[in-house]
Amino acid sequence: TSRPYFPDGVTHDNRHTEPFPIYINRAQGSKKWSVDEIELIDYWSGHGALLLGHSPPEIVEAVTQQMPRGTHYGACHALEVEWGGLVQELIPSAERIRFVNSGTEATLMAIRLARMHTGKNKFLKFAGHFHGWHDSVILGVNPPFETPVPGIPESVIDTTVICPPNDIDAVEKQLKSDPDIACVILEPTGGAFGTIPTNGEFLRQLRQITQDHGVILIFDEVISGFRVSPGGAQGYYNITPDLTTLAKILAGGLPGGAVAGKEELASKSNSRGQRMPHPGTFNANPLSAAAGIAMLRQVKTGVPHEKVNRSAKMLREGLVDVIDQHKLDWAVYGEFSGVKFLIGHGVDGLRAADFDPYNWEPHH
């Protein structure tokens, strides 16, 4: 048992399962095998970090070659330069890149950069959107969205403005009434990679409104980056934010994150000439860089996206057919490579094939 070692018995909240957690011994491609050698199809994909499945040969070879050459030089190296060059080539907003170690670190840095640039204190996020677990952004992730998160001071809560998703009027009202908002951050494909979906029209409106009010727009592309398209959601929708946060696919399934954006933001010093501190023991470490380079070379081709989007679409359509055959009040929806389940949509007579997540309301 793990309970004598881990307070909750697991090392990530989402790994709680009943009657006990799933323990995996090995994984390859789309499959993974439990400690009892039970073969499972993996739809979790390493929390979204595995665009090519488990242990793709290109990544395995890159990491295997790098390992004996060193995993931490404590110095600059050519791999980080090549890795940064690939990010800059693929992500439209990436004039400059700052490597960190996770998506949480990336959003923390992006918000701090926005505050330094604007001299303002608050930031605006959307209910149901996840941006990591540091104090400011963990608020308003899970319903009921107004429920406080233990351990976060009121002074931090006061700097976090939470808006309903996809409500451009609510955003405009907040920006007009509160001059202390430094930035707006969102998942550009919607909360939890489209569980609460959004669309290009809302993103275009948000880009315009933030520009009108001199507010920094941050696309949190930790999940959507390199997955929606080689250029992420911003490349797909042709909408360029001021700052972008990246992780997951960025490092080829190893730990790694980045903030990318306009040069004047990513290179920011404040009005007193003070630079933003940027430490981090494992920033752009050569092992993650090697895996990231191998991954982004595959991303550049666009081939993985065609495959995963086609597979997800086929799966969604097949599940919808089964649901409607059995006349269940379930729904399956999603865009790109996402597959989302809604068990019990509560609308009498609604077929799964006719379900529209943009117009559905609970208990309608």
Tab-separated table of C-alpha atoms in Angstrom:
chain	number	residue	atom	x	y	z
A	1	THR	CA	0.000	0.000	0.000
A	2	SER	CA	1.110	3.587	-0.663
A	3	ARG	CA	-0.772	5.207	2.212
A	4	PRO	CA	2.121	5.006	4.712
A	5	TYR	CA	4.120	7.179	2.289
A	6	PHE	CA	1.663	9.475	0.460
A	7	PRO	CA	-1.018	11.431	2.382
A	8	ASP	CA	-3.731	10.688	-0.187
A	9	GLY	CA	-2.339	7.391	-1.377
A	10	VAL	CA	-1.530	8.875	-4.799
A	11	THR	CA	0.865	11.467	-6.223
A	12	HIS	CA	-1.702	13.398	-8.323
A	13	ASP	CA	-5.343	14.174	-7.509
A	14	ASN	CA	-6.587	12.754	-10.814
A	15	ARG	CA	-5.097	9.334	-10.061
A	16	HIS	CA	-7.707	8.571	-7.432
A	17	THR	CA	-9.771	5.661	-8.774
A	18	GLU	CA	-12.139	3.192	-7.128
A	19	PRO	CA	-11.732	0.733	-5.577
A	20	PHE	CA	-7.987	1.392	-5.805
A	21	PRO	CA	-5.533	3.331	-8.005
A	22	ILE	CA	-4.271	1.828	-11.247
A	23	TYR	CA	-0.602	0.857	-11.029
A	24	ILE	CA	1.206	0.653	-14.360
A	25	ASN	CA	4.315	-1.392	-15.030
A	26	ARG	CA	5.091	-0.491	-18.663
A	27	ALA	CA	3.613	1.287	-21.681
A	28	GLN	CA	4.049	1.264	-25.443
A	29	GLY	CA	2.167	3.128	-28.167
A	30	SER	CA	-1.526	3.376	-27.253
A	31	LYS	CA	-1.362	0.643	-24.585
A	32	LYS	CA	-0.190	0.302	-21.036
A	33	TRP	CA	0.013	-2.739	-18.780
A	34	SER	CA	-0.828	-2.918	-15.091
A	35	VAL	CA	1.363	-4.579	-12.488
A	36	ASP	CA	-0.898	-7.624	-12.977
A	37	GLU	CA	-0.152	-7.527	-16.734
A	38	ILE	CA	-3.673	-6.414	-17.646
A	39	GLU	CA	-3.554	-4.645	-21.006
A	40	LEU	CA	-5.275	-1.264	-21.098
A	41	ILE	CA	-5.981	1.180	-23.928
A	42	ASP	CA	-4.664	4.537	-22.765
A	43	TYR	CA	-6.929	7.497	-23.513
A	44	TRP	CA	-5.239	9.599	-20.815
A	45	SER	CA	-2.050	10.079	-22.853
A	46	GLY	CA	0.184	11.168	-20.013
A	47	HIS	CA	-2.177	13.999	-18.961
A	48	GLY	CA	-2.006	15.195	-22.570
A	49	ALA	CA	1.803	15.187	-22.839
A	50	LEU	CA	2.085	12.253	-25.257
A	51	LEU	CA	1.156	13.294	-28.786
A	52	LEU	CA	2.958	10.269	-30.276
A	53	GLY	CA	1.892	7.716	-27.663
A	54	HIS	CA	4.135	5.953	-25.186
A	55	SER	CA	7.840	5.480	-25.903
A	56	PRO	CA	7.909	6.609	-29.551
A	57	PRO	CA	11.200	5.483	-31.136
A	58	GLU	CA	12.306	9.034	-32.005
A	59	ILE	CA	12.038	10.151	-28.365
A	60	VAL	CA	13.550	6.962	-26.958
A	61	GLU	CA	16.546	7.278	-29.272
A	62	ALA	CA	17.103	10.957	-28.453
A	63	VAL	CA	16.972	10.388	-24.694
A	64	THR	CA	19.089	7.226	-24.877
A	65	GLN	CA	21.794	9.048	-26.822
A	66	GLN	CA	21.775	12.024	-24.453
A	67	MET	CA	21.784	10.132	-21.150
A	68	PRO	CA	25.466	9.081	-21.166
A	69	ARG	CA	26.446	12.577	-22.363
A	70	GLY	CA	24.966	14.156	-19.232
A	71	THR	CA	21.593	15.066	-17.762
A	72	HIS	CA	22.475	18.359	-16.056
A	73	TYR	CA	25.426	20.489	-17.102
A	74	GLY	CA	24.715	23.452	-14.865
A	75	ALA	CA	25.657	25.487	-17.920
A	76	CYS	CA	24.366	26.572	-21.311
A	77	HIS	CA	24.336	24.043	-24.159
A	78	ALA	CA	23.537	23.759	-27.860
A	79	LEU	CA	20.402	21.672	-27.308
A	80	GLU	CA	18.579	24.473	-25.501
A	81	VAL	CA	19.305	26.808	-28.411
A	82	GLU	CA	17.941	24.342	-30.959
A	83	TRP	CA	14.901	23.665	-28.776
A	84	GLY	CA	14.161	27.364	-28.423
A	85	GLY	CA	14.578	27.843	-32.153
A	86	LEU	CA	11.934	25.201	-32.866
A	87	VAL	CA	9.497	26.842	-30.442
A	88	GLN	CA	10.081	30.204	-32.096
A	89	GLU	CA	9.573	28.697	-35.552
A	90	LEU	CA	6.281	27.015	-34.633
A	91	ILE	CA	4.507	29.346	-32.167
A	92	PRO	CA	3.407	32.665	-33.748
A	93	SER	CA	3.755	34.718	-30.533
A	94	ALA	CA	7.227	33.373	-29.657
A	95	GLU	CA	9.583	36.274	-30.309
A	96	ARG	CA	11.495	35.210	-27.176
A	97	ILE	CA	11.314	32.096	-24.965
A	98	ARG	CA	11.965	31.506	-21.275
A	99	PHE	CA	12.240	27.825	-20.323
A	100	VAL	CA	10.898	26.590	-16.980
A	101	ASN	CA	10.003	23.143	-15.623
A	102	SER	CA	6.212	22.845	-15.775
A	103	GLY	CA	2.981	24.447	-16.874
A	104	THR	CA	2.399	25.787	-13.365
A	105	GLU	CA	5.762	27.548	-13.403
A	106	ALA	CA	4.984	28.919	-16.863
A	107	THR	CA	1.682	30.541	-15.882
A	108	LEU	CA	3.228	31.900	-12.686
A	109	MET	CA	5.971	33.574	-14.737
A	110	ALA	CA	3.598	34.866	-17.436
A	111	ILE	CA	1.359	36.611	-14.899
A	112	ARG	CA	4.389	38.104	-13.169
A	113	LEU	CA	5.733	39.429	-16.490
A	114	ALA	CA	2.336	41.006	-17.224
A	115	ARG	CA	2.320	42.702	-13.838
A	116	MET	CA	5.828	44.035	-14.362
A	117	HIS	CA	4.948	45.385	-17.804
A	118	THR	CA	1.703	47.099	-16.791
A	119	GLY	CA	2.422	48.036	-13.186
A	120	LYS	CA	-0.987	46.577	-12.292
A	121	ASN	CA	-1.813	43.902	-9.727
A	122	LYS	CA	-4.887	41.890	-10.735
A	123	PHE	CA	-5.507	39.330	-13.438
A	124	LEU	CA	-8.673	37.933	-14.986
A	125	LYS	CA	-9.351	34.240	-15.592
A	126	PHE	CA	-12.398	32.192	-16.553
A	127	ALA	CA	-14.360	29.776	-14.400
A	128	GLY	CA	-13.443	26.173	-15.161
A	129	HIS	CA	-10.131	27.005	-16.850
A	130	PHE	CA	-7.076	25.306	-15.325
A	131	HIS	CA	-3.712	27.067	-15.241
A	132	GLY	CA	-1.764	25.012	-12.720
A	133	TRP	CA	-1.898	25.036	-8.951
A	134	HIS	CA	-0.068	28.122	-7.691
A	135	ASP	CA	-2.097	30.330	-5.374
A	136	SER	CA	-3.693	32.737	-7.836
A	137	VAL	CA	-4.748	30.423	-10.641
A	138	ILE	CA	-6.127	27.459	-8.683
A	139	LEU	CA	-9.148	29.559	-7.749
A	140	GLY	CA	-12.346	28.986	-9.745
A	141	VAL	CA	-11.259	25.726	-11.358
A	142	ASN	CA	-13.897	23.330	-10.047
A	143	PRO	CA	-17.589	23.983	-9.341
A	144	PRO	CA	-18.919	25.562	-7.252
A	145	PHE	CA	-16.442	28.106	-8.613
A	146	GLU	CA	-16.827	30.583	-5.758
A	147	THR	CA	-15.683	28.012	-3.171
A	148	PRO	CA	-12.402	29.165	-1.576
A	149	VAL	CA	-9.312	26.972	-1.815
A	150	PRO	CA	-7.734	26.244	1.591
A	151	GLY	CA	-4.400	27.831	2.346
A	152	ILE	CA	-4.698	30.840	0.028
A	153	PRO	CA	-4.582	34.285	1.705
A	154	GLU	CA	-7.370	36.792	1.163
A	155	SER	CA	-4.802	39.208	-0.242
A	156	VAL	CA	-4.162	36.772	-3.117
A	157	ILE	CA	-7.859	36.090	-3.659
A	158	ASP	CA	-8.437	39.831	-3.978
A	159	THR	CA	-6.126	40.002	-7.015
A	160	THR	CA	-7.938	37.233	-8.921
A	161	VAL	CA	-10.972	38.201	-11.019
A	162	ILE	CA	-13.078	35.268	-12.248
A	163	CYS	CA	-15.467	35.664	-15.198
A	164	PRO	CA	-18.007	33.228	-16.660
A	165	PRO	CA	-16.536	31.409	-19.668
A	166	ASN	CA	-17.283	32.743	-23.156
A	167	ASP	CA	-18.974	35.882	-21.783
A	168	ILE	CA	-17.325	38.766	-23.622
A	169	ASP	CA	-19.726	41.311	-22.090
A	170	ALA	CA	-18.635	40.269	-18.584
A	171	VAL	CA	-14.991	40.683	-19.585
A	172	GLU	CA	-15.582	44.113	-21.055
A	173	LYS	CA	-17.475	45.205	-17.940
A	174	GLN	CA	-14.601	44.116	-15.698
A	175	LEU	CA	-11.935	45.811	-17.822
A	176	LYS	CA	-13.923	49.042	-17.990
A	177	SER	CA	-14.647	49.144	-14.251
A	178	ASP	CA	-11.300	47.924	-12.864
A	179	PRO	CA	-8.155	49.739	-14.060
A	180	ASP	CA	-5.907	47.445	-11.983
A	181	ILE	CA	-6.210	44.344	-14.222
A	182	ALA	CA	-2.830	43.511	-15.764
A	183	CYS	CA	-3.758	40.521	-17.907
A	184	VAL	CA	-6.369	38.032	-19.049
A	185	ILE	CA	-5.434	34.341	-19.188
A	186	LEU	CA	-7.405	31.468	-20.704
A	187	GLU	CA	-7.167	28.055	-22.294
A	188	PRO	CA	-7.828	29.000	-25.938
A	189	THR	CA	-9.676	25.749	-26.647
A	190	GLY	CA	-11.839	26.160	-23.540
A	191	GLY	CA	-11.619	24.951	-19.955
A	192	ALA	CA	-9.923	21.554	-19.512
A	193	PHE	CA	-9.133	21.282	-23.244
A	194	GLY	CA	-12.674	21.928	-24.364
A	195	THR	CA	-14.709	20.384	-21.563
A	196	ILE	CA	-16.102	23.930	-21.420
A	197	PRO	CA	-15.542	24.725	-25.106
A	198	THR	CA	-14.816	28.074	-26.668
A	199	ASN	CA	-14.359	29.153	-30.283
A	200	GLY	CA	-12.425	31.418	-32.582
A	201	GLU	CA	-15.019	34.181	-32.530
A	202	PHE	CA	-14.734	34.600	-28.752
A	203	LEU	CA	-10.933	34.568	-29.013
A	204	ARG	CA	-11.021	37.296	-31.660
A	205	GLN	CA	-13.331	39.423	-29.499
A	206	LEU	CA	-11.087	38.876	-26.479
A	207	ARG	CA	-7.982	39.839	-28.454
A	208	GLN	CA	-9.644	43.086	-29.551
A	209	ILE	CA	-10.960	44.025	-26.119
A	210	THR	CA	-7.652	43.403	-24.360
A	211	GLN	CA	-5.855	45.528	-26.950
A	212	ASP	CA	-8.425	48.310	-26.545
A	213	HIS	CA	-7.850	48.389	-22.773
A	214	GLY	CA	-4.069	47.910	-22.783
A	215	VAL	CA	-4.372	44.534	-21.025
A	216	ILE	CA	-1.960	41.647	-21.695
A	217	LEU	CA	-3.562	38.559	-23.263
A	218	ILE	CA	-2.071	35.207	-22.234
A	219	PHE	CA	-2.931	31.989	-24.060
A	220	ASP	CA	-2.343	29.036	-21.760
A	221	GLU	CA	-1.351	26.469	-24.385
A	222	VAL	CA	0.085	23.927	-21.957
A	223	ILE	CA	-2.376	21.373	-23.396
A	224	SER	CA	-3.285	22.856	-26.775
A	225	GLY	CA	0.241	23.910	-27.725
A	226	PHE	CA	1.606	21.659	-30.505
A	227	ARG	CA	-1.537	19.484	-30.200
A	228	VAL	CA	-4.259	21.511	-31.934
A	229	SER	CA	-1.851	22.297	-34.761
A	230	PRO	CA	1.932	22.681	-35.099
A	231	GLY	CA	1.405	26.312	-34.026
A	232	GLY	CA	-1.059	25.478	-31.273
A	233	ALA	CA	-4.499	27.056	-30.972
A	234	GLN	CA	-3.091	30.466	-31.904
A	235	GLY	CA	-1.752	29.034	-35.144
A	236	TYR	CA	-5.035	27.280	-35.896
A	237	TYR	CA	-7.224	30.331	-35.207
A	238	ASN	CA	-4.670	32.855	-36.498
A	239	ILE	CA	-4.909	34.924	-33.300
A	240	THR	CA	-1.668	36.018	-31.656
A	241	PRO	CA	-1.615	36.620	-27.884
A	242	ASP	CA	0.981	38.714	-26.076
A	243	LEU	CA	2.292	35.787	-24.035
A	244	THR	CA	1.931	32.005	-24.354
A	245	THR	CA	2.528	29.298	-21.760
A	246	LEU	CA	3.700	25.872	-22.907
A	247	ALA	CA	4.517	22.476	-21.376
A	248	LYS	CA	3.526	18.785	-21.881
A	249	ILE	CA	4.188	18.081	-25.599
A	250	LEU	CA	6.889	20.781	-25.535
A	251	ALA	CA	9.302	18.416	-23.755
A	252	GLY	CA	8.343	15.209	-25.533
A	253	GLY	CA	6.805	13.615	-22.455
A	254	LEU	CA	9.544	14.702	-20.044
A	255	PRO	CA	9.291	17.577	-17.542
A	256	GLY	CA	9.561	21.004	-19.150
A	257	GLY	CA	7.709	24.250	-19.678
A	258	ALA	CA	8.156	27.668	-21.261
A	259	VAL	CA	6.815	31.178	-21.529
A	260	ALA	CA	6.949	32.573	-25.055
A	261	GLY	CA	5.920	35.995	-26.236
A	262	LYS	CA	6.744	39.461	-27.423
A	263	GLU	CA	10.332	40.510	-26.881
A	264	GLU	CA	9.435	43.568	-24.821
A	265	LEU	CA	7.418	41.356	-22.436
A	266	ALA	CA	9.580	38.243	-22.174
A	267	SER	CA	12.722	40.349	-21.719
A	268	LYS	CA	11.035	42.635	-19.240
A	269	SER	CA	12.630	44.842	-16.653
A	270	ASN	CA	10.452	47.141	-14.598
A	271	SER	CA	10.521	50.947	-14.597
A	272	ARG	CA	13.376	50.913	-12.046
A	273	GLY	CA	15.508	48.701	-14.274
A	274	GLN	CA	14.990	45.619	-12.112
A	275	ARG	CA	14.911	42.333	-14.024
A	276	MET	CA	12.477	39.553	-13.219
A	277	PRO	CA	14.361	36.720	-11.473
A	278	HIS	CA	14.496	33.534	-13.557
A	279	PRO	CA	16.090	30.666	-11.601
A	280	GLY	CA	15.154	26.986	-11.920
A	281	THR	CA	17.529	24.072	-11.354
A	282	PHE	CA	16.304	21.989	-14.269
A	283	ASN	CA	15.391	24.756	-16.741
A	284	ALA	CA	16.093	23.508	-20.301
A	285	ASN	CA	18.059	20.547	-18.971
A	286	PRO	CA	19.706	18.591	-21.804
A	287	LEU	CA	17.583	15.468	-21.340
A	288	SER	CA	14.274	17.334	-21.668
A	289	ALA	CA	15.748	19.430	-24.468
A	290	ALA	CA	16.767	16.317	-26.417
A	291	ALA	CA	13.276	14.844	-26.064
A	292	GLY	CA	11.673	18.191	-26.903
A	293	ILE	CA	13.723	18.610	-30.070
A	294	ALA	CA	12.824	15.113	-31.271
A	295	MET	CA	9.142	15.801	-30.557
A	296	LEU	CA	8.988	19.213	-32.209
A	297	ARG	CA	10.669	17.868	-35.327
A	298	GLN	CA	7.711	15.507	-35.646
A	299	VAL	CA	5.262	18.293	-34.797
A	300	LYS	CA	6.641	20.415	-37.659
A	301	THR	CA	5.405	17.883	-40.212
A	302	GLY	CA	1.752	18.190	-39.133
A	303	VAL	CA	1.352	14.441	-39.629
A	304	PRO	CA	0.679	13.583	-35.948
A	305	HIS	CA	-2.149	16.105	-35.788
A	306	GLU	CA	-3.915	14.678	-38.804
A	307	LYS	CA	-3.723	11.206	-37.258
A	308	VAL	CA	-4.863	12.050	-33.721
A	309	ASN	CA	-7.651	14.378	-34.878
A	310	ARG	CA	-8.946	11.751	-37.304
A	311	SER	CA	-8.821	9.032	-34.636
A	312	ALA	CA	-10.625	11.183	-32.078
A	313	LYS	CA	-13.343	12.129	-34.567
A	314	MET	CA	-13.901	8.472	-35.445
A	315	LEU	CA	-14.099	7.549	-31.750
A	316	ARG	CA	-16.557	10.356	-30.953
A	317	GLU	CA	-18.838	9.423	-33.857
A	318	GLY	CA	-18.759	5.725	-32.942
A	319	LEU	CA	-19.616	6.428	-29.308
A	320	VAL	CA	-22.480	8.738	-30.334
A	321	ASP	CA	-23.952	5.961	-32.501
A	322	VAL	CA	-23.842	3.487	-29.613
A	323	ILE	CA	-25.387	5.995	-27.198
A	324	ASP	CA	-28.267	6.755	-29.558
A	325	GLN	CA	-28.865	3.072	-30.275
A	326	HIS	CA	-29.431	2.554	-26.548
A	327	LYS	CA	-31.427	5.817	-26.151
A	328	LEU	CA	-29.223	7.072	-23.293
A	329	ASP	CA	-29.190	10.683	-22.099
A	330	TRP	CA	-25.428	10.790	-22.549
A	331	ALA	CA	-23.314	12.934	-24.820
A	332	VAL	CA	-19.867	12.704	-26.352
A	333	TYR	CA	-18.298	15.817	-27.798
A	334	GLY	CA	-14.967	17.489	-28.388
A	335	GLU	CA	-12.737	19.089	-30.972
A	336	PHE	CA	-9.317	18.242	-32.362
A	337	SER	CA	-8.018	15.202	-30.409
A	338	GLY	CA	-10.371	15.691	-27.445
A	339	VAL	CA	-13.082	13.203	-26.436
A	340	LYS	CA	-15.424	14.446	-23.699
A	341	PHE	CA	-18.176	12.477	-21.942
A	342	LEU	CA	-21.296	13.920	-20.364
A	343	ILE	CA	-23.252	11.281	-18.474
A	344	GLY	CA	-26.831	12.485	-18.018
A	345	HIS	CA	-27.337	15.688	-19.969
A	346	GLY	CA	-30.863	16.030	-18.536
A	347	VAL	CA	-32.607	17.109	-21.758
A	348	ASP	CA	-35.590	14.886	-22.564
A	349	GLY	CA	-35.521	13.391	-26.044
A	350	LEU	CA	-32.172	14.881	-27.026
A	351	ARG	CA	-30.126	12.520	-29.177
A	352	ALA	CA	-26.375	12.402	-28.648
A	353	ALA	CA	-25.960	13.220	-32.348
A	354	ASP	CA	-27.797	16.536	-31.785
A	355	PHE	CA	-25.996	17.572	-28.603
A	356	ASP	CA	-24.426	21.045	-28.807
A	357	PRO	CA	-22.032	21.764	-25.920
A	358	TYR	CA	-22.106	25.500	-26.704
A	359	ASN	CA	-25.840	25.758	-26.002
A	360	TRP	CA	-26.270	23.191	-23.265
A	361	GLU	CA	-27.039	24.215	-19.705
A	362	PRO	CA	-27.227	21.820	-16.732
A	363	HIS	CA	-30.776	20.653	-15.911
A	364	HIS	CA	-32.211	22.669	-18.794
